[in-house]
Amino acid sequence: MADQAERLREWTKAQTTDAYLSHTRITAIASGKGGVGKSNFALNYAIALAQFGQQIAILDGDVGFANLDILSGVRGTYTLSSVLRGEVSLRGAFVTCYPGVQLASGGASSLLDESYAAIKLSRLTRELLTLQRDYDRILIDFGAGFGRFSSEMMGLSDDLILILTPEPTSLADSYALLKYISQHGRTPLVHVVVNRVVHPSEGALTAQRFKLVAERFLDVKIQHLGSIPEDEAVKRAIQKQTPHLVLEPQSRASRNIVQMAHVAVHGNELAQPPRGIRAFVERFYRKSHV
Ligand SMILES: Nc1ncnc2c1ncn2[C@@H]1O[C@H](COP(=O)(O)OP(=O)(O)OP(=O)(O)O)[C@@H](O)[C@H]1O
Ligand SMILES: [Mg+2]
């Protein structure tokens, strides 16, 4: 394994300096508890970012229950499992699930499966390097829970988006995940999204509760990216295997996710309408694809 790591280091050094200046952000999407809405968020957030002109890749890192292909209604020939086994390049596994969004489906084995973790990590790192000039952001949808390999990947990412719901169990489980990451190496920038919010104040309250505990006991700063309401549009979209941002762009869930993508791309400059070529492209996408 030392050999593998050494080869990877040499290969990375051989890349141009440009490689280190890549603007491609790697965003891990995770939760302690399962079924909280990670995959739906990942897919629709990717589409919203693409509508703002970003080039996005999503990797489905779920265990055996990989379902981004079901949610998006597109399926490629190869999966992320094939990439991790070294059978195909990451680009070779991509399928376009929306203009500007490339998806690598999960397949049978996964990022959470701990076997051959070091080899998989070095393969994936190498594959990610090949994407750096063409993508603005790579989203990795992790399944619920975590192991050494997946938490290491989360720690290596630029951002970690934790999906919470207002249930105490969701907070406790995500806290446990964050604790593990913060105690086993580097902690990325941590954002929380509160999903399935019923009362308008519930999102901010849940985020605040999580933030207080994480900042006090783990010394980790948390940013509340936004909240998503409990919305029948999400369920209708799943039934139709079409992302809700495409099927019902005016639903509250869709509008909130667009708002989060806007902040991610433009910061908090909501008062100033975007200008220039990028804004032109965004308007084009919003007009022709939504
Ligand atoms: N905002 C929402 N409004 C209504 N229902 C929702 C919402 N978000 C998620 N759901 C429901 O929760 C289910 C689980 O969502 P999803 O598959 O995205 O969760 P997950 O966290 O990726 O699950 P897993 O941990 O198994 O990967 C969906 O099938 C849907 O029924
Ligand atoms: Mg999922």
mmCIF file of C-alpha atoms and ligand atoms in Angstrom:
data_model
loop_
_atom_site.group_PDB
_atom_site.id
_atom_site.type_symbol
_atom_site.label_atom_id
_atom_site.label_comp_id
_atom_site.label_asym_id
_atom_site.label_seq_id
_atom_site.Cartn_x
_atom_site.Cartn_y
_atom_site.Cartn_z
ATOM 1 C CA MET A 1 0.000 0.000 0.000
ATOM 2 C CA ALA A 2 2.961 2.305 0.705
ATOM 3 C CA ASP A 3 3.826 1.829 -2.990
ATOM 4 C CA GLN A 4 0.357 2.880 -4.077
ATOM 5 C CA ALA A 5 0.518 6.029 -1.961
ATOM 6 C CA GLU A 6 4.034 6.829 -3.218
ATOM 7 C CA ARG A 7 2.971 6.411 -6.858
ATOM 8 C CA LEU A 8 -0.004 8.690 -6.247
ATOM 9 C CA ARG A 9 2.244 11.338 -4.673
ATOM 10 C CA GLU A 10 4.646 11.207 -7.634
ATOM 11 C CA TRP A 11 1.817 11.375 -10.109
ATOM 12 C CA THR A 12 0.309 14.414 -8.363
ATOM 13 C CA LYS A 13 3.674 16.169 -8.306
ATOM 14 C CA ALA A 14 3.990 15.617 -12.027
ATOM 15 C CA GLN A 15 0.831 17.641 -12.647
ATOM 16 C CA THR A 16 1.214 21.328 -13.429
ATOM 17 C CA THR A 17 1.034 23.870 -10.600
ATOM 18 C CA ASP A 18 -2.325 24.644 -12.049
ATOM 19 C CA ALA A 19 -3.599 21.441 -10.466
ATOM 20 C CA TYR A 20 -3.141 22.881 -7.010
ATOM 21 C CA LEU A 21 -4.940 26.069 -7.927
ATOM 22 C CA SER A 22 -8.018 24.248 -9.158
ATOM 23 C CA HIS A 23 -11.220 26.004 -8.253
ATOM 24 C CA THR A 24 -13.165 22.738 -8.186
ATOM 25 C CA ARG A 25 -14.782 22.374 -4.770
ATOM 26 C CA ILE A 26 -15.494 18.973 -3.338
ATOM 27 C CA THR A 27 -18.660 18.898 -1.289
ATOM 28 C CA ALA A 28 -19.594 15.852 0.791
ATOM 29 C CA ILE A 29 -23.292 15.408 1.598
ATOM 30 C CA ALA A 30 -23.879 13.206 4.608
ATOM 31 C CA SER A 31 -25.984 12.499 7.687
ATOM 32 C CA GLY A 32 -25.769 10.319 10.742
ATOM 33 C CA LYS A 33 -29.305 8.996 10.401
ATOM 34 C CA GLY A 34 -30.612 7.421 7.187
ATOM 35 C CA GLY A 35 -33.564 8.511 5.080
ATOM 36 C CA VAL A 36 -33.337 12.217 5.926
ATOM 37 C CA GLY A 37 -33.274 13.419 2.300
ATOM 38 C CA LYS A 38 -29.568 13.451 1.319
ATOM 39 C CA SER A 39 -30.017 12.007 -2.156
ATOM 40 C CA ASN A 40 -32.954 14.234 -3.045
ATOM 41 C CA PHE A 41 -31.047 17.251 -1.828
ATOM 42 C CA ALA A 42 -27.847 16.252 -3.678
ATOM 43 C CA LEU A 43 -29.628 15.812 -7.000
ATOM 44 C CA ASN A 44 -31.752 18.943 -6.830
ATOM 45 C CA TYR A 45 -28.941 21.083 -5.418
ATOM 46 C CA ALA A 46 -26.722 19.934 -8.311
ATOM 47 C CA ILE A 47 -29.399 21.018 -10.781
ATOM 48 C CA ALA A 48 -29.850 24.375 -9.048
ATOM 49 C CA LEU A 49 -26.079 25.006 -9.147
ATOM 50 C CA ALA A 50 -26.042 24.068 -12.850
ATOM 51 C CA GLN A 51 -28.863 26.523 -13.482
ATOM 52 C CA PHE A 52 -26.543 29.196 -12.102
ATOM 53 C CA GLY A 53 -23.996 28.218 -14.752
ATOM 54 C CA GLN A 54 -21.843 25.777 -12.758
ATOM 55 C CA GLN A 55 -20.536 22.482 -14.100
ATOM 56 C CA ILE A 56 -21.371 19.813 -11.542
ATOM 57 C CA ALA A 57 -20.490 16.149 -11.056
ATOM 58 C CA ILE A 58 -22.386 14.023 -8.533
ATOM 59 C CA LEU A 59 -20.989 10.778 -7.212
ATOM 60 C CA ASP A 60 -23.441 8.365 -5.659
ATOM 61 C CA GLY A 61 -21.625 6.911 -2.680
ATOM 62 C CA ASP A 62 -24.497 4.979 -1.154
ATOM 63 C CA VAL A 63 -24.167 1.361 0.000
ATOM 64 C CA GLY A 64 -25.941 -1.163 -2.148
ATOM 65 C CA PHE A 65 -28.975 1.161 -2.112
ATOM 66 C CA ALA A 66 -27.497 3.576 -4.648
ATOM 67 C CA ASN A 67 -30.523 5.448 -5.880
ATOM 68 C CA LEU A 68 -29.541 8.690 -7.589
ATOM 69 C CA ASP A 69 -30.113 6.957 -10.912
ATOM 70 C CA ILE A 70 -33.651 6.068 -9.837
ATOM 71 C CA LEU A 71 -34.359 9.595 -8.571
ATOM 72 C CA SER A 72 -32.994 11.191 -11.731
ATOM 73 C CA GLY A 73 -34.417 8.612 -14.130
ATOM 74 C CA VAL A 74 -31.068 8.146 -15.916
ATOM 75 C CA ARG A 75 -28.787 5.160 -15.721
ATOM 76 C CA GLY A 76 -25.268 4.776 -17.074
ATOM 77 C CA THR A 77 -23.527 1.595 -18.166
ATOM 78 C CA TYR A 78 -20.795 1.926 -15.535
ATOM 79 C CA THR A 79 -20.984 2.848 -11.875
ATOM 80 C CA LEU A 80 -18.763 4.308 -9.193
ATOM 81 C CA SER A 81 -18.139 0.711 -8.075
ATOM 82 C CA SER A 82 -16.584 0.035 -11.511
ATOM 83 C CA VAL A 83 -14.404 3.132 -11.028
ATOM 84 C CA LEU A 84 -13.292 2.006 -7.563
ATOM 85 C CA ARG A 85 -12.467 -1.447 -8.964
ATOM 86 C CA GLY A 86 -10.293 0.263 -11.584
ATOM 87 C CA GLU A 87 -12.414 -0.936 -14.532
ATOM 88 C CA VAL A 88 -13.286 2.466 -15.943
ATOM 89 C CA SER A 89 -12.324 6.121 -15.485
ATOM 90 C CA LEU A 90 -14.653 8.402 -13.548
ATOM 91 C CA ARG A 91 -15.427 10.304 -16.741
ATOM 92 C CA GLY A 92 -16.230 6.978 -18.386
ATOM 93 C CA ALA A 93 -18.868 6.314 -15.712
ATOM 94 C CA PHE A 94 -20.586 9.682 -16.108
ATOM 95 C CA VAL A 95 -24.010 10.085 -17.584
ATOM 96 C CA THR A 96 -25.680 13.467 -18.129
ATOM 97 C CA CYS A 97 -28.705 13.772 -15.863
ATOM 98 C CA TYR A 98 -29.364 17.466 -16.598
ATOM 99 C CA PRO A 99 -27.472 20.014 -18.704
ATOM 100 C CA GLY A 100 -24.345 20.769 -16.678
ATOM 101 C CA VAL A 101 -24.807 17.816 -14.291
ATOM 102 C CA GLN A 102 -22.900 14.541 -14.719
ATOM 103 C CA LEU A 103 -23.828 11.602 -12.525
ATOM 104 C CA ALA A 104 -21.745 8.574 -11.563
ATOM 105 C CA SER A 105 -24.229 6.019 -10.170
ATOM 106 C CA GLY A 106 -23.369 3.967 -7.124
ATOM 107 C CA GLY A 107 -23.517 0.319 -8.074
ATOM 108 C CA ALA A 108 -23.253 -2.623 -5.755
ATOM 109 C CA SER A 109 -20.190 -1.824 -3.654
ATOM 110 C CA SER A 110 -19.695 1.628 -2.265
ATOM 111 C CA LEU A 111 -17.671 4.331 -0.644
ATOM 112 C CA LEU A 112 -18.949 3.143 2.700
ATOM 113 C CA ASP A 113 -17.720 -0.383 2.192
ATOM 114 C CA GLU A 114 -14.415 -0.443 4.060
ATOM 115 C CA SER A 115 -12.672 -3.214 2.149
ATOM 116 C CA TYR A 116 -9.556 -2.123 0.227
ATOM 117 C CA ALA A 117 -10.162 1.392 1.585
ATOM 118 C CA ALA A 118 -6.643 2.688 0.920
ATOM 119 C CA ILE A 119 -6.603 1.472 -2.688
ATOM 120 C CA LYS A 120 -10.055 2.928 -3.328
ATOM 121 C CA LEU A 121 -9.107 6.247 -1.770
ATOM 122 C CA SER A 122 -5.993 6.549 -3.916
ATOM 123 C CA ARG A 123 -7.905 5.540 -7.083
ATOM 124 C CA LEU A 124 -10.666 8.007 -6.406
ATOM 125 C CA THR A 125 -8.225 10.810 -5.592
ATOM 126 C CA ARG A 126 -6.451 10.179 -8.874
ATOM 127 C CA GLU A 127 -9.719 10.192 -10.787
ATOM 128 C CA LEU A 128 -10.854 13.406 -9.095
ATOM 129 C CA LEU A 129 -7.653 15.118 -10.217
ATOM 130 C CA THR A 130 -8.583 14.438 -13.840
ATOM 131 C CA LEU A 131 -11.820 16.395 -13.404
ATOM 132 C CA GLN A 132 -10.359 19.569 -11.980
ATOM 133 C CA ARG A 133 -10.371 21.752 -15.063
ATOM 134 C CA ASP A 134 -13.891 20.968 -16.165
ATOM 135 C CA TYR A 135 -16.024 21.080 -13.039
ATOM 136 C CA ASP A 136 -16.869 23.811 -10.576
ATOM 137 C CA ARG A 137 -18.105 21.447 -7.912
ATOM 138 C CA ILE A 138 -18.156 17.734 -7.196
ATOM 139 C CA LEU A 139 -20.938 16.593 -4.886
ATOM 140 C CA ILE A 140 -20.556 13.252 -3.138
ATOM 141 C CA ASP A 141 -23.779 11.759 -1.780
ATOM 142 C CA PHE A 142 -22.727 9.460 1.057
ATOM 143 C CA GLY A 143 -25.135 6.903 2.421
ATOM 144 C CA ALA A 144 -26.231 7.067 6.037
ATOM 145 C CA GLY A 145 -23.651 6.363 8.725
ATOM 146 C CA PHE A 146 -19.930 6.242 8.228
ATOM 147 C CA GLY A 147 -16.782 4.198 8.435
ATOM 148 C CA ARG A 148 -13.079 4.981 8.413
ATOM 149 C CA PHE A 149 -12.883 5.385 4.638
ATOM 150 C CA SER A 150 -16.005 7.477 4.181
ATOM 151 C CA SER A 151 -15.265 9.735 7.150
ATOM 152 C CA GLU A 152 -11.717 10.226 5.841
ATOM 153 C CA MET A 153 -13.166 11.311 2.498
ATOM 154 C CA MET A 154 -15.577 13.668 4.225
ATOM 155 C CA GLY A 155 -12.654 15.162 6.169
ATOM 156 C CA LEU A 156 -10.650 15.666 2.965
ATOM 157 C CA SER A 157 -13.505 17.528 1.244
ATOM 158 C CA ASP A 158 -13.749 21.316 1.073
ATOM 159 C CA ASP A 159 -17.271 21.365 2.445
ATOM 160 C CA LEU A 160 -19.425 18.963 4.384
ATOM 161 C CA ILE A 161 -23.164 19.477 4.133
ATOM 162 C CA LEU A 162 -24.945 17.644 6.930
ATOM 163 C CA ILE A 163 -28.603 16.994 6.261
ATOM 164 C CA LEU A 164 -30.657 17.136 9.446
ATOM 165 C CA THR A 165 -34.332 16.821 10.198
ATOM 166 C CA PRO A 166 -35.914 18.401 13.278
ATOM 167 C CA GLU A 167 -36.012 14.991 15.045
ATOM 168 C CA PRO A 168 -33.647 14.714 18.042
ATOM 169 C CA THR A 169 -32.304 11.384 16.705
ATOM 170 C CA SER A 170 -31.166 13.083 13.504
ATOM 171 C CA LEU A 171 -29.274 15.726 15.479
ATOM 172 C CA ALA A 172 -27.671 13.173 17.779
ATOM 173 C CA ASP A 173 -26.532 10.952 14.897
ATOM 174 C CA SER A 174 -25.105 13.815 12.841
ATOM 175 C CA TYR A 175 -23.347 15.096 15.950
ATOM 176 C CA ALA A 176 -21.742 11.662 16.369
ATOM 177 C CA LEU A 177 -20.585 11.742 12.741
ATOM 178 C CA LEU A 178 -19.110 15.217 13.094
ATOM 179 C CA LYS A 179 -17.422 14.251 16.347
ATOM 180 C CA TYR A 180 -15.764 11.277 14.682
ATOM 181 C CA ILE A 181 -14.539 13.396 11.754
ATOM 182 C CA SER A 182 -13.247 16.203 13.977
ATOM 183 C CA GLN A 183 -11.381 13.749 16.198
ATOM 184 C CA HIS A 184 -9.772 11.815 13.346
ATOM 185 C CA GLY A 185 -8.101 14.525 11.311
ATOM 186 C CA ARG A 186 -9.029 17.633 9.407
ATOM 187 C CA THR A 187 -12.529 19.095 9.657
ATOM 188 C CA PRO A 188 -13.917 20.670 6.475
ATOM 189 C CA LEU A 189 -16.231 23.686 6.377
ATOM 190 C CA VAL A 190 -19.463 22.385 7.855
ATOM 191 C CA HIS A 191 -22.895 23.495 6.671
ATOM 192 C CA VAL A 192 -26.257 22.182 7.773
ATOM 193 C CA VAL A 193 -29.475 21.897 5.815
ATOM 194 C CA VAL A 194 -32.612 21.182 7.818
ATOM 195 C CA ASN A 195 -35.028 19.089 5.772
ATOM 196 C CA ARG A 196 -38.715 18.220 6.265
ATOM 197 C CA VAL A 197 -39.454 21.340 8.252
ATOM 198 C CA VAL A 198 -43.150 21.689 9.112
ATOM 199 C CA HIS A 199 -43.248 25.036 10.921
ATOM 200 C CA PRO A 200 -41.270 27.943 9.442
ATOM 201 C CA SER A 201 -39.266 28.521 12.650
ATOM 202 C CA GLU A 202 -38.285 24.855 12.969
ATOM 203 C CA GLY A 203 -35.391 25.072 10.491
ATOM 204 C CA ALA A 204 -33.557 27.928 12.192
ATOM 205 C CA LEU A 205 -34.200 26.443 15.647
ATOM 206 C CA THR A 206 -32.869 23.009 14.687
ATOM 207 C CA ALA A 207 -29.789 24.505 13.022
ATOM 208 C CA GLN A 208 -29.178 26.727 16.039
ATOM 209 C CA ARG A 209 -29.425 23.777 18.435
ATOM 210 C CA PHE A 210 -26.906 21.788 16.378
ATOM 211 C CA LYS A 211 -24.615 24.782 16.003
ATOM 212 C CA LEU A 212 -24.511 25.473 19.742
ATOM 213 C CA VAL A 213 -23.579 21.913 20.652
ATOM 214 C CA ALA A 214 -21.027 21.471 17.828
ATOM 215 C CA GLU A 215 -19.340 24.805 18.508
ATOM 216 C CA ARG A 216 -19.236 24.277 22.242
ATOM 217 C CA PHE A 217 -18.129 20.647 22.440
ATOM 218 C CA LEU A 218 -16.311 20.071 19.148
ATOM 219 C CA ASP A 219 -15.062 23.577 18.463
ATOM 220 C CA VAL A 220 -16.395 23.323 14.900
ATOM 221 C CA LYS A 221 -18.036 26.320 13.224
ATOM 222 C CA ILE A 222 -21.356 25.550 11.561
ATOM 223 C CA GLN A 223 -23.130 27.487 8.842
ATOM 224 C CA HIS A 224 -26.864 27.083 8.327
ATOM 225 C CA LEU A 225 -27.149 26.788 4.551
ATOM 226 C CA GLY A 226 -30.946 26.709 4.584
ATOM 227 C CA SER A 227 -34.051 24.657 5.271
ATOM 228 C CA ILE A 228 -36.419 22.636 3.108
ATOM 229 C CA PRO A 229 -40.088 22.243 4.019
ATOM 230 C CA GLU A 230 -41.981 18.990 4.156
ATOM 231 C CA ASP A 231 -43.380 19.159 0.630
ATOM 232 C CA GLU A 232 -45.587 16.752 -1.333
ATOM 233 C CA ALA A 233 -43.798 17.970 -4.495
ATOM 234 C CA VAL A 234 -40.724 16.003 -3.346
ATOM 235 C CA LYS A 235 -42.757 12.786 -3.130
ATOM 236 C CA ARG A 236 -44.525 13.368 -6.471
ATOM 237 C CA ALA A 237 -41.143 13.914 -8.129
ATOM 238 C CA ILE A 238 -39.754 10.668 -6.677
ATOM 239 C CA GLN A 239 -42.787 8.787 -8.022
ATOM 240 C CA LYS A 240 -42.143 10.226 -11.484
ATOM 241 C CA GLN A 241 -38.371 9.651 -11.253
ATOM 242 C CA THR A 242 -37.840 13.289 -12.171
ATOM 243 C CA PRO A 243 -36.071 15.809 -9.909
ATOM 244 C CA HIS A 244 -38.557 18.201 -8.276
ATOM 245 C CA LEU A 245 -36.555 21.175 -9.521
ATOM 246 C CA VAL A 246 -37.514 20.071 -13.036
ATOM 247 C CA LEU A 247 -41.027 18.767 -12.344
ATOM 248 C CA GLU A 248 -42.192 21.461 -9.932
ATOM 249 C CA PRO A 249 -39.689 24.330 -9.966
ATOM 250 C CA GLN A 250 -42.130 26.627 -8.180
ATOM 251 C CA SER A 251 -42.638 24.281 -5.219
ATOM 252 C CA ARG A 252 -41.347 25.549 -1.880
ATOM 253 C CA ALA A 253 -38.759 22.772 -1.684
ATOM 254 C CA SER A 254 -37.397 23.744 -5.126
ATOM 255 C CA ARG A 255 -37.343 27.467 -4.406
ATOM 256 C CA ASN A 256 -35.458 26.949 -1.139
ATOM 257 C CA ILE A 257 -32.828 24.803 -2.835
ATOM 258 C CA VAL A 258 -32.401 27.394 -5.616
ATOM 259 C CA GLN A 259 -31.892 30.011 -2.918
ATOM 260 C CA MET A 260 -29.139 27.894 -1.289
ATOM 261 C CA ALA A 261 -27.431 27.410 -4.662
ATOM 262 C CA HIS A 262 -27.627 31.144 -5.297
ATOM 263 C CA VAL A 263 -25.846 31.842 -2.020
ATOM 264 C CA ALA A 264 -23.226 29.171 -2.803
ATOM 265 C CA VAL A 265 -22.498 30.690 -6.207
ATOM 266 C CA HIS A 266 -22.919 34.402 -5.577
ATOM 267 C CA GLY A 267 -22.569 34.722 -1.822
ATOM 268 C CA ASN A 268 -25.170 36.818 -0.097
ATOM 269 C CA GLU A 269 -25.403 39.484 -2.794
ATOM 270 C CA LEU A 270 -29.094 38.855 -3.341
ATOM 271 C CA ALA A 271 -29.746 42.566 -3.638
ATOM 272 C CA GLN A 272 -27.571 42.843 -6.731
ATOM 273 C CA PRO A 273 -28.774 41.044 -9.831
ATOM 274 C CA PRO A 274 -25.948 39.014 -11.421
ATOM 275 C CA ARG A 275 -24.391 40.548 -14.551
ATOM 276 C CA GLY A 276 -22.148 39.504 -17.407
ATOM 277 C CA ILE A 277 -21.705 36.344 -19.481
ATOM 278 C CA ARG A 278 -22.246 34.019 -16.528
ATOM 279 C CA ALA A 279 -25.547 35.735 -15.702
ATOM 280 C CA PHE A 280 -26.538 35.508 -19.384
ATOM 281 C CA VAL A 281 -25.854 31.749 -19.370
ATOM 282 C CA GLU A 282 -27.792 31.331 -16.113
ATOM 283 C CA ARG A 283 -30.797 33.150 -17.527
ATOM 284 C CA PHE A 284 -30.581 30.996 -20.646
ATOM 285 C CA TYR A 285 -30.604 27.784 -18.580
ATOM 286 C CA ARG A 286 -33.420 28.919 -16.357
ATOM 287 C CA LYS A 287 -35.511 29.882 -19.370
ATOM 288 C CA SER A 288 -34.908 26.786 -21.472
ATOM 289 C CA HIS A 289 -34.695 23.981 -18.934
ATOM 290 C CA VAL A 290 -37.008 24.771 -16.076
HETATM 291 N N1 LIG B 1 -38.658 17.756 1.843
HETATM 292 C C1 LIG B 1 -39.297 16.582 1.810
HETATM 293 N N2 LIG B 1 -40.657 16.550 1.815
HETATM 294 C C2 LIG B 1 -41.320 15.372 1.804
HETATM 295 N N3 LIG B 1 -40.716 14.169 1.795
HETATM 296 C C3 LIG B 1 -39.379 14.135 1.790
HETATM 297 C C4 LIG B 1 -38.596 15.329 1.787
HETATM 298 N N4 LIG B 1 -37.281 14.973 1.767
HETATM 299 C C5 LIG B 1 -37.257 13.631 1.772
HETATM 300 N N5 LIG B 1 -38.501 13.113 1.777
HETATM 301 C C6 LIG B 1 -38.876 11.680 1.838
HETATM 302 O O1 LIG B 1 -37.802 10.980 2.446
HETATM 303 C C7 LIG B 1 -37.408 9.868 1.630
HETATM 304 C C8 LIG B 1 -35.930 9.651 1.730
HETATM 305 O O2 LIG B 1 -35.243 10.628 0.980
HETATM 306 P P1 LIG B 1 -33.769 10.343 0.420
HETATM 307 O O3 LIG B 1 -33.703 9.067 -0.322
HETATM 308 O O4 LIG B 1 -33.330 11.565 -0.290
HETATM 309 O O5 LIG B 1 -33.002 10.184 1.806
HETATM 310 P P2 LIG B 1 -31.497 9.728 2.057
HETATM 311 O O6 LIG B 1 -31.022 10.492 3.232
HETATM 312 O O7 LIG B 1 -30.711 9.843 0.815
HETATM 313 O O8 LIG B 1 -31.680 8.200 2.441
HETATM 314 P P3 LIG B 1 -30.517 7.099 2.648
HETATM 315 O O9 LIG B 1 -29.919 7.370 4.000
HETATM 316 O O10 LIG B 1 -31.245 5.799 2.592
HETATM 317 O O11 LIG B 1 -29.538 7.306 1.539
HETATM 318 C C9 LIG B 1 -37.913 10.213 0.242
HETATM 319 O O12 LIG B 1 -38.192 9.049 -0.470
HETATM 320 C C10 LIG B 1 -39.138 11.053 0.493
HETATM 321 O O13 LIG B 1 -40.284 10.221 0.628
HETATM 322 MG MG MG B 2 -29.532 8.384 -0.212
#
